[in-house]
Amino acid sequence: MNSKVFEECHKAVSPDAFVQACRSDVCYNANSSCSSLEAYASECANKGICIEWRKFSHGECEHTCPATKVYMPCGPAVEPTCNTRYNEKYLNNQTQMINKTKEGCFCPSKTVLFSTYSDTCVVSCGCTGPDGNPQMPGDTWESGCQQCTCDMDSMIVQCQPITCPTPATPICNETGYRLVNKTEGCCQKYTCECDALLCPKVMMDCQPGWEAIISTSNSSCCPDYTCVPKGVCVYNNIEYQPGAEVPKGTCENCICSSTMDPSTKLNNIVCTNISCDTTCSQGFQYQAIPGQCCGKCVQTSCVVNMPDKTKHTMQVNETWSPPGDKCVMYTCDKSDDQYIPVEVKTVCPDFSPEICVPDTEKTDANGCCKTCTERRNVCEMKYTTTSIVISGCVTAEPVEINSCSGNCGTSSMYSAEANTMMHYCSCCQEATTSQKEVELLCPDGSKVKHSYIHVESCGCHVTDCNAKTTAAPGTTRKRRMRR
């Protein structure tokens, strides 16, 4: 701004404030200096001084214009237009604007700006069309429903109503179509148009497995309804999706497949027979169930599980004893639908053959317990107390020394079957004993341990009579029996 480019304006407008603004733009805001230069040039133009400064900016401050206009550094402050009233108001009556210029984009030489609202430049001012654009003398156009012309002599737009031909009336015979009076452009026109409300209401009743679909075409107004297969199985008028189980038969396992029967257009139902297991465990019988394919095993008798893992079946109210164990007896009871084996064990009283009179043993009716006629014997335990002396060592206190004493049965009897005398001898002796330990006190003051036999119980025990049998018939032989 201090250069020779603006030298002519320095006397009219001081550049100092604009130079300071330019430095601020460049140094602090990192902006171009073009705005400050443009402001100074504009102030110079207001003083009637035109400065062509942009060509000295080395392309940094170029001014871009629309394609219809050109750049002028010193154009008119008010650009003339084709609008006479605008020119009279802003141009002809503003004498103070004659010597003023401004920088900007203007219409090229030998053209004039059509209006202030556009960048259109025309060679001559004609008419203004309805869109605000210029119309040349002799041009014709339609505006609304009028035919307009730009009069070549008066440059005035003259319009007349458009003449419409008499519209043809078509006959609407197809279903769903009705006659419609509509305006096309500026003239009336009758056409046949589709009205879905005029289409007949169709109630499609498709069979199970089929569904109604609607199809339309450009040649018809009303839709067509058709039944198409749904890709399902049908049994007893019930639809089943592919993969679903179909309850077709009690002894069949049926599945809806994904394959279609070409004759019925329905999916095939594939069935396989159900195999029933009729094998029942011991004590159970297979019984059919009405309405079902397979029956079930129903208990019909009691089942006794033996220790050797064998099983024995019994009917209701039947009794049974295992072989070799007559003291156990089972009975079969029924409670509701349950068969319950009841075990009864017989506990026999103590039985000692040695106290029986020979040939008197017998077994009860069940074959469990044995009884006999007992001998009238007296074999008792005698209780005495005494001191035990061993090698001069003696117990500090007397101890109990038990003994057996009494008579046991002894007999001799002729056996006709053996043709000899049968002898029976029995001794009264200890039945059970135990070992007991005592402490002995010796004369030298020492103590020693000593164990002895203690009689717990006594009884009659069969022994060998040690006598010869008499075998010769008709002879009498005496035998000495030992007790």
Short mmCIF file of C-alpha atoms in Angstrom, two decimals, residues 82-472:
data_model
loop_
_atom_site.label_atom_id
_atom_site.label_comp_id
_atom_site.label_asym_id
_atom_site.label_seq_id
_atom_site.Cartn_x
_atom_site.Cartn_y
_atom_site.Cartn_z
CA CYS A 82 -33.17 -3.90 -18.58
CA ASN A 83 -35.51 -2.71 -15.82
CA THR A 84 -36.30 0.89 -16.72
CA ARG A 85 -37.80 1.72 -13.34
CA TYR A 86 -34.71 0.36 -11.59
CA ASN A 87 -32.48 2.49 -13.79
CA GLU A 88 -34.58 5.59 -13.15
CA LYS A 89 -34.47 5.07 -9.40
CA TYR A 90 -30.86 4.08 -8.86
CA LEU A 91 -29.02 5.37 -11.89
CA ASN A 92 -30.64 8.30 -13.70
CA ASN A 93 -31.66 10.18 -10.54
CA GLN A 94 -28.38 9.60 -8.63
CA THR A 95 -26.04 12.23 -10.11
CA GLN A 96 -23.61 11.72 -7.26
CA MET A 97 -22.94 8.16 -8.50
CA ILE A 98 -21.70 9.33 -11.93
CA ASN A 99 -18.04 9.79 -10.97
CA LYS A 100 -17.91 6.83 -8.53
CA THR A 101 -16.64 3.38 -9.45
CA LYS A 102 -16.44 -0.01 -7.75
CA GLU A 103 -14.53 -3.21 -8.21
CA GLY A 104 -16.51 -6.30 -9.24
CA CYS A 105 -18.00 -8.51 -11.95
CA PHE A 106 -19.92 -6.77 -14.75
CA CYS A 107 -21.57 -7.63 -18.07
CA PRO A 108 -19.18 -7.55 -21.02
CA SER A 109 -19.12 -4.66 -23.45
CA LYS A 110 -22.20 -4.26 -25.75
CA THR A 111 -24.38 -6.27 -23.29
CA VAL A 112 -26.65 -5.21 -20.47
CA LEU A 113 -27.62 -6.89 -17.18
CA PHE A 114 -31.13 -8.33 -17.56
CA SER A 115 -32.05 -7.96 -13.88
CA THR A 116 -30.43 -7.49 -10.50
CA TYR A 117 -31.62 -10.98 -9.49
CA SER A 118 -29.57 -12.86 -12.09
CA ASP A 119 -26.18 -12.90 -13.74
CA THR A 120 -27.77 -12.95 -17.20
CA CYS A 121 -26.37 -10.49 -19.70
CA VAL A 122 -28.35 -9.78 -22.90
CA VAL A 123 -27.56 -7.93 -26.12
CA SER A 124 -30.98 -6.26 -26.15
CA CYS A 125 -33.73 -5.99 -23.60
CA GLY A 126 -36.82 -7.97 -24.64
CA CYS A 127 -39.66 -9.39 -22.50
CA THR A 128 -39.56 -11.05 -19.09
CA GLY A 129 -40.83 -14.58 -19.00
CA PRO A 130 -42.85 -16.13 -16.12
CA ASP A 131 -39.67 -17.54 -14.61
CA GLY A 132 -38.02 -14.11 -14.56
CA ASN A 133 -35.68 -14.95 -17.41
CA PRO A 134 -35.46 -12.81 -20.55
CA GLN A 135 -37.53 -13.64 -23.62
CA MET A 136 -36.43 -12.30 -27.00
CA PRO A 137 -38.86 -10.44 -29.30
CA GLY A 138 -40.98 -12.98 -31.19
CA ASP A 139 -40.51 -15.75 -28.57
CA THR A 140 -43.61 -17.75 -27.56
CA TRP A 141 -44.19 -19.79 -24.44
CA GLU A 142 -46.91 -21.25 -22.24
CA SER A 143 -47.61 -19.70 -18.90
CA GLY A 144 -50.30 -21.37 -16.83
CA CYS A 145 -53.01 -22.18 -19.37
CA GLN A 146 -52.16 -19.29 -21.70
CA GLN A 147 -50.10 -19.02 -24.87
CA CYS A 148 -47.84 -15.95 -24.53
CA THR A 149 -45.75 -14.03 -27.10
CA CYS A 150 -43.13 -11.30 -26.74
CA ASP A 151 -44.42 -8.65 -29.17
CA MET A 152 -41.65 -7.55 -31.52
CA ASP A 153 -42.85 -3.97 -31.77
CA SER A 154 -43.98 -3.10 -28.26
CA MET A 155 -41.75 -5.56 -26.37
CA ILE A 156 -44.86 -6.38 -24.31
CA VAL A 157 -45.95 -9.90 -23.37
CA GLN A 158 -49.33 -10.73 -24.93
CA CYS A 159 -51.20 -13.91 -23.77
CA GLN A 160 -54.33 -15.77 -24.93
CA PRO A 161 -56.10 -18.83 -23.41
CA ILE A 162 -54.96 -22.16 -24.85
CA THR A 163 -57.57 -23.74 -27.17
CA CYS A 164 -58.35 -27.34 -26.08
CA PRO A 165 -59.83 -30.00 -28.40
CA THR A 166 -63.05 -31.81 -27.44
CA PRO A 167 -61.95 -34.78 -25.27
CA ALA A 168 -62.84 -38.30 -26.37
CA THR A 169 -64.88 -40.43 -23.95
CA PRO A 170 -63.58 -44.01 -23.71
CA ILE A 171 -65.77 -46.98 -22.72
CA CYS A 172 -64.58 -48.70 -19.52
CA ASN A 173 -65.73 -52.32 -19.82
CA GLU A 174 -63.00 -54.16 -17.89
CA THR A 175 -63.61 -55.14 -14.27
CA GLY A 176 -62.40 -52.58 -11.76
CA TYR A 177 -62.01 -49.68 -14.20
CA ARG A 178 -64.06 -46.46 -14.03
CA LEU A 179 -64.24 -43.30 -16.17
CA VAL A 180 -62.14 -40.46 -14.73
CA ASN A 181 -62.27 -36.79 -15.85
CA LYS A 182 -58.85 -35.31 -15.23
CA THR A 183 -56.94 -32.25 -16.36
CA GLU A 184 -53.82 -32.99 -18.32
CA GLY A 185 -51.88 -29.79 -18.78
CA CYS A 186 -54.57 -27.19 -19.37
CA CYS A 187 -57.12 -29.41 -21.12
CA GLN A 188 -59.57 -31.99 -19.82
CA LYS A 189 -59.11 -35.65 -20.65
CA TYR A 190 -61.27 -38.74 -19.97
CA THR A 191 -59.44 -41.95 -19.08
CA CYS A 192 -60.26 -45.39 -17.69
CA GLU A 193 -58.48 -45.79 -14.36
CA CYS A 194 -58.31 -48.75 -11.99
CA ASP A 195 -60.30 -48.46 -8.78
CA ALA A 196 -59.60 -51.38 -6.41
CA LEU A 197 -62.84 -50.67 -4.57
CA LEU A 198 -64.75 -51.74 -7.69
CA CYS A 199 -63.04 -55.16 -7.75
CA PRO A 200 -65.27 -58.05 -6.63
CA LYS A 201 -64.58 -59.42 -3.18
CA VAL A 202 -63.22 -62.93 -3.56
CA MET A 203 -63.39 -65.37 -0.65
CA MET A 204 -60.77 -68.02 -1.34
CA ASP A 205 -61.43 -71.33 0.40
CA CYS A 206 -58.25 -73.34 -0.01
CA GLN A 207 -57.97 -76.93 1.17
CA PRO A 208 -55.68 -77.80 4.12
CA GLY A 209 -52.08 -77.67 2.94
CA TRP A 210 -52.86 -74.94 0.41
CA GLU A 211 -52.86 -71.16 0.76
CA ALA A 212 -54.30 -68.30 -1.28
CA ILE A 213 -51.92 -65.92 -3.01
CA ILE A 214 -52.68 -62.67 -4.83
CA SER A 215 -51.10 -61.96 -8.20
CA THR A 216 -51.36 -58.75 -10.18
CA SER A 217 -50.42 -57.79 -13.72
CA ASN A 218 -50.06 -54.56 -15.65
CA SER A 219 -52.79 -55.63 -18.06
CA SER A 220 -55.56 -56.09 -15.47
CA CYS A 221 -56.91 -53.99 -12.64
CA CYS A 222 -58.19 -56.58 -10.19
CA PRO A 223 -55.85 -59.15 -8.63
CA ASP A 224 -56.07 -62.87 -9.33
CA TYR A 225 -56.48 -65.26 -6.40
CA THR A 226 -55.07 -68.79 -6.65
CA CYS A 227 -54.42 -71.65 -4.21
CA VAL A 228 -50.84 -72.92 -4.08
CA PRO A 229 -49.30 -75.68 -1.92
CA LYS A 230 -47.74 -74.56 1.35
CA GLY A 231 -45.07 -77.28 1.47
CA VAL A 232 -46.57 -79.12 4.46
CA CYS A 233 -48.06 -82.52 5.26
CA VAL A 234 -51.78 -82.98 5.87
CA TYR A 235 -53.36 -85.74 7.95
CA ASN A 236 -56.97 -85.68 9.14
CA ASN A 237 -57.22 -82.11 7.79
CA ILE A 238 -54.41 -81.00 10.11
CA GLU A 239 -51.26 -79.41 8.72
CA TYR A 240 -47.79 -80.53 9.87
CA GLN A 241 -44.53 -78.75 9.15
CA PRO A 242 -41.56 -80.71 7.69
CA GLY A 243 -39.78 -82.57 10.47
CA ALA A 244 -42.84 -82.64 12.73
CA GLU A 245 -44.20 -85.91 14.14
CA VAL A 246 -47.52 -87.00 12.64
CA PRO A 247 -49.79 -89.11 14.92
CA LYS A 248 -50.95 -91.36 12.12
CA GLY A 249 -50.99 -94.84 13.70
CA THR A 250 -50.54 -96.32 17.16
CA CYS A 251 -47.79 -98.69 16.01
CA GLU A 252 -46.13 -96.32 13.55
CA ASN A 253 -43.60 -93.56 13.97
CA CYS A 254 -44.50 -91.01 11.26
CA ILE A 255 -42.58 -87.86 10.28
CA CYS A 256 -43.51 -85.14 7.80
CA SER A 257 -40.81 -85.12 5.12
CA SER A 258 -39.63 -82.27 2.91
CA THR A 259 -40.38 -84.12 -0.35
CA MET A 260 -43.59 -83.35 -2.25
CA ASP A 261 -46.00 -85.85 -3.74
CA PRO A 262 -46.34 -84.75 -7.39
CA SER A 263 -49.93 -85.95 -7.55
CA THR A 264 -51.29 -84.28 -4.39
CA LYS A 265 -48.75 -81.43 -4.21
CA LEU A 266 -48.50 -82.17 -0.48
CA ASN A 267 -45.42 -83.32 1.39
CA ASN A 268 -45.05 -87.06 1.95
CA ILE A 269 -45.54 -88.63 5.38
CA VAL A 270 -42.82 -91.23 6.04
CA CYS A 271 -43.70 -93.93 8.59
CA THR A 272 -41.72 -96.72 10.25
CA ASN A 273 -43.20 -99.56 12.30
CA ILE A 274 -42.62 -99.54 16.05
CA SER A 275 -41.15 -102.78 17.47
CA CYS A 276 -42.45 -103.61 20.94
CA ASP A 277 -40.34 -105.48 23.49
CA THR A 278 -42.58 -108.20 24.93
CA THR A 279 -39.89 -109.85 27.07
CA CYS A 280 -40.69 -109.61 30.77
CA SER A 281 -38.67 -110.59 33.80
CA GLN A 282 -39.60 -113.50 36.05
CA GLY A 283 -42.89 -112.92 37.86
CA PHE A 284 -44.18 -110.50 35.20
CA GLN A 285 -46.39 -111.01 32.15
CA TYR A 286 -46.74 -108.83 29.03
CA GLN A 287 -50.19 -107.25 28.73
CA ALA A 288 -51.50 -105.07 25.89
CA ILE A 289 -52.82 -101.56 26.62
CA PRO A 290 -55.98 -100.54 24.71
CA GLY A 291 -55.36 -97.60 22.39
CA GLN A 292 -51.59 -97.91 22.61
CA CYS A 293 -49.13 -99.68 20.37
CA CYS A 294 -47.02 -101.34 23.02
CA GLY A 295 -48.18 -102.90 26.24
CA LYS A 296 -46.23 -103.28 29.45
CA CYS A 297 -44.97 -105.93 31.82
CA VAL A 298 -47.40 -106.46 34.69
CA GLN A 299 -46.49 -108.37 37.86
CA THR A 300 -48.56 -111.53 38.26
CA SER A 301 -46.75 -113.36 41.08
CA CYS A 302 -44.36 -112.89 43.96
CA VAL A 303 -40.65 -113.10 43.27
CA VAL A 304 -38.27 -114.36 45.96
CA ASN A 305 -34.62 -113.41 45.41
CA MET A 306 -32.34 -116.09 46.83
CA PRO A 307 -28.80 -115.51 48.15
CA ASP A 308 -27.36 -117.47 45.21
CA LYS A 309 -29.03 -114.91 42.87
CA THR A 310 -31.69 -117.38 41.74
CA LYS A 311 -35.36 -116.43 41.75
CA HIS A 312 -38.46 -118.35 42.72
CA THR A 313 -42.00 -117.31 41.78
CA MET A 314 -45.07 -117.91 43.92
CA GLN A 315 -48.75 -117.40 43.37
CA VAL A 316 -51.00 -115.59 45.83
CA ASN A 317 -51.56 -117.56 49.10
CA GLU A 318 -48.91 -120.12 48.07
CA THR A 319 -46.26 -121.14 50.62
CA TRP A 320 -42.73 -122.29 49.80
CA SER A 321 -39.57 -123.17 51.66
CA PRO A 322 -36.13 -123.16 50.02
CA PRO A 323 -34.52 -126.60 49.57
CA GLY A 324 -32.26 -127.39 52.53
CA ASP A 325 -33.74 -124.69 54.75
CA LYS A 326 -37.06 -125.88 56.16
CA CYS A 327 -36.97 -123.25 58.88
CA VAL A 328 -37.69 -120.48 56.34
CA MET A 329 -41.11 -120.26 54.73
CA TYR A 330 -42.39 -117.70 52.21
CA THR A 331 -46.02 -116.76 51.54
CA CYS A 332 -47.32 -114.56 48.70
CA ASP A 333 -49.61 -111.64 49.58
CA LYS A 334 -51.23 -109.14 47.21
CA SER A 335 -51.86 -105.52 48.17
CA ASP A 336 -53.60 -103.46 45.48
CA ASP A 337 -51.51 -104.26 42.40
CA GLN A 338 -48.38 -105.25 44.31
CA TYR A 339 -47.26 -108.82 44.96
CA ILE A 340 -45.29 -109.01 48.21
CA PRO A 341 -43.37 -112.13 49.36
CA VAL A 342 -43.53 -112.50 53.16
CA GLU A 343 -40.68 -114.38 54.87
CA VAL A 344 -41.41 -116.37 58.03
CA LYS A 345 -38.44 -117.79 59.98
CA THR A 346 -38.91 -120.47 62.65
CA VAL A 347 -36.52 -120.25 65.62
CA CYS A 348 -35.99 -123.73 67.11
CA PRO A 349 -35.30 -124.35 70.80
CA ASP A 350 -31.87 -125.68 71.75
CA PHE A 351 -31.44 -129.33 70.87
CA SER A 352 -28.68 -131.59 72.27
CA PRO A 353 -28.74 -135.18 70.99
CA GLU A 354 -26.61 -136.38 73.92
CA ILE A 355 -29.40 -135.73 76.41
CA CYS A 356 -31.99 -137.62 74.39
CA VAL A 357 -33.28 -141.08 75.12
CA PRO A 358 -32.10 -143.22 72.16
CA ASP A 359 -34.56 -143.54 69.25
CA THR A 360 -36.77 -140.74 70.59
CA GLU A 361 -35.59 -138.00 68.20
CA LYS A 362 -38.22 -136.60 65.83
CA THR A 363 -38.70 -133.61 63.48
CA ASP A 364 -41.73 -131.30 63.42
CA ALA A 365 -44.24 -131.24 60.53
CA ASN A 366 -42.27 -128.57 58.66
CA GLY A 367 -39.05 -130.55 58.95
CA CYS A 368 -37.37 -127.64 60.75
CA CYS A 369 -37.01 -128.30 64.49
CA LYS A 370 -35.90 -131.52 66.23
CA THR A 371 -37.18 -132.71 69.61
CA CYS A 372 -36.68 -135.85 71.75
CA THR A 373 -37.46 -137.41 75.08
CA GLU A 374 -34.74 -136.19 77.42
CA ARG A 375 -33.06 -138.50 79.85
CA ARG A 376 -33.59 -137.75 83.47
CA ASN A 377 -29.98 -137.10 84.32
CA VAL A 378 -28.46 -135.02 87.01
CA CYS A 379 -25.10 -133.52 86.03
CA GLU A 380 -24.39 -130.42 88.08
CA MET A 381 -21.50 -128.09 88.72
CA LYS A 382 -20.07 -127.99 92.24
CA TYR A 383 -18.64 -124.72 93.53
CA THR A 384 -15.68 -124.82 95.96
CA THR A 385 -13.06 -122.32 97.07
CA THR A 386 -9.47 -123.22 97.93
CA SER A 387 -5.94 -121.87 97.76
CA ILE A 388 -3.63 -122.89 94.94
CA VAL A 389 -0.13 -123.93 96.06
CA ILE A 390 2.65 -124.33 93.49
CA SER A 391 6.23 -125.01 94.67
CA GLY A 392 5.58 -123.29 97.96
CA CYS A 393 3.97 -120.28 96.30
CA VAL A 394 0.35 -119.75 97.31
CA THR A 395 -2.48 -117.47 96.27
CA ALA A 396 -3.06 -114.54 98.52
CA GLU A 397 -6.80 -115.21 98.54
CA PRO A 398 -8.75 -118.48 98.04
CA VAL A 399 -9.99 -118.91 94.45
CA GLU A 400 -13.10 -120.65 93.07
CA ILE A 401 -12.40 -124.13 91.73
CA ASN A 402 -15.50 -125.63 90.03
CA SER A 403 -16.13 -129.32 89.29
CA CYS A 404 -18.79 -131.51 87.63
CA SER A 405 -20.66 -134.17 89.59
CA GLY A 406 -23.73 -136.32 88.89
CA ASN A 407 -25.13 -139.32 87.03
CA CYS A 408 -25.77 -139.57 83.28
CA GLY A 409 -27.88 -142.17 81.51
CA THR A 410 -26.34 -145.52 80.59
CA SER A 411 -28.20 -148.37 78.84
CA SER A 412 -27.93 -151.66 76.97
CA MET A 413 -30.63 -152.69 74.51
CA TYR A 414 -31.04 -155.56 72.08
CA SER A 415 -31.39 -154.55 68.42
CA ALA A 416 -33.31 -157.08 66.38
CA GLU A 417 -32.19 -155.42 63.16
CA ALA A 418 -28.53 -155.73 64.11
CA ASN A 419 -29.09 -158.93 66.12
CA THR A 420 -26.84 -157.59 68.82
CA MET A 421 -26.85 -155.59 72.02
CA MET A 422 -26.59 -151.80 71.63
CA HIS A 423 -24.77 -149.99 74.46
CA TYR A 424 -25.06 -146.37 75.36
CA CYS A 425 -22.73 -144.67 77.85
CA SER A 426 -22.70 -141.03 78.96
CA CYS A 427 -20.35 -139.23 81.41
CA CYS A 428 -20.90 -136.12 83.52
CA GLN A 429 -18.03 -133.77 82.55
CA GLU A 430 -17.19 -130.17 81.76
CA ALA A 431 -19.03 -128.71 78.79
CA THR A 432 -17.33 -125.30 78.53
CA THR A 433 -14.15 -124.02 80.20
CA SER A 434 -12.00 -120.91 80.28
CA GLN A 435 -8.46 -119.97 81.28
CA LYS A 436 -8.05 -117.80 84.38
CA GLU A 437 -4.89 -116.25 85.73
CA VAL A 438 -3.98 -115.65 89.38
CA GLU A 439 -0.96 -114.24 91.19
CA LEU A 440 1.01 -116.46 93.63
CA LEU A 441 3.05 -115.11 96.55
CA CYS A 442 6.31 -116.97 97.18
CA PRO A 443 8.18 -117.28 100.52
CA ASP A 444 11.03 -115.09 99.29
CA GLY A 445 8.53 -112.33 98.68
CA SER A 446 8.46 -112.68 94.89
CA LYS A 447 5.27 -112.97 92.85
CA VAL A 448 4.55 -115.25 89.91
CA LYS A 449 1.66 -115.59 87.48
CA HIS A 450 -0.25 -118.86 87.23
CA SER A 451 -3.13 -119.85 84.91
CA TYR A 452 -5.62 -122.61 85.57
CA ILE A 453 -8.71 -124.19 83.92
CA HIS A 454 -12.01 -122.79 85.12
CA VAL A 455 -15.18 -124.86 84.51
CA GLU A 456 -17.97 -122.69 83.10
CA SER A 457 -20.67 -125.39 82.62
CA CYS A 458 -21.24 -129.16 82.90
CA GLY A 459 -23.15 -131.69 80.79
CA CYS A 460 -23.58 -135.33 79.81
CA HIS A 461 -21.36 -136.40 76.92
CA VAL A 462 -21.59 -139.73 75.07
CA THR A 463 -18.50 -141.88 75.46
CA ASP A 464 -17.34 -145.30 74.31
CA CYS A 465 -18.68 -147.97 76.64
CA ASN A 466 -15.62 -150.12 75.92
CA ALA A 467 -17.68 -153.37 76.16
CA LYS A 468 -18.04 -156.29 73.79
CA THR A 469 -21.37 -156.84 72.10
CA THR A 470 -23.18 -160.13 72.53
CA ALA A 471 -23.94 -161.55 69.07
CA ALA A 472 -24.67 -165.29 69.66
#
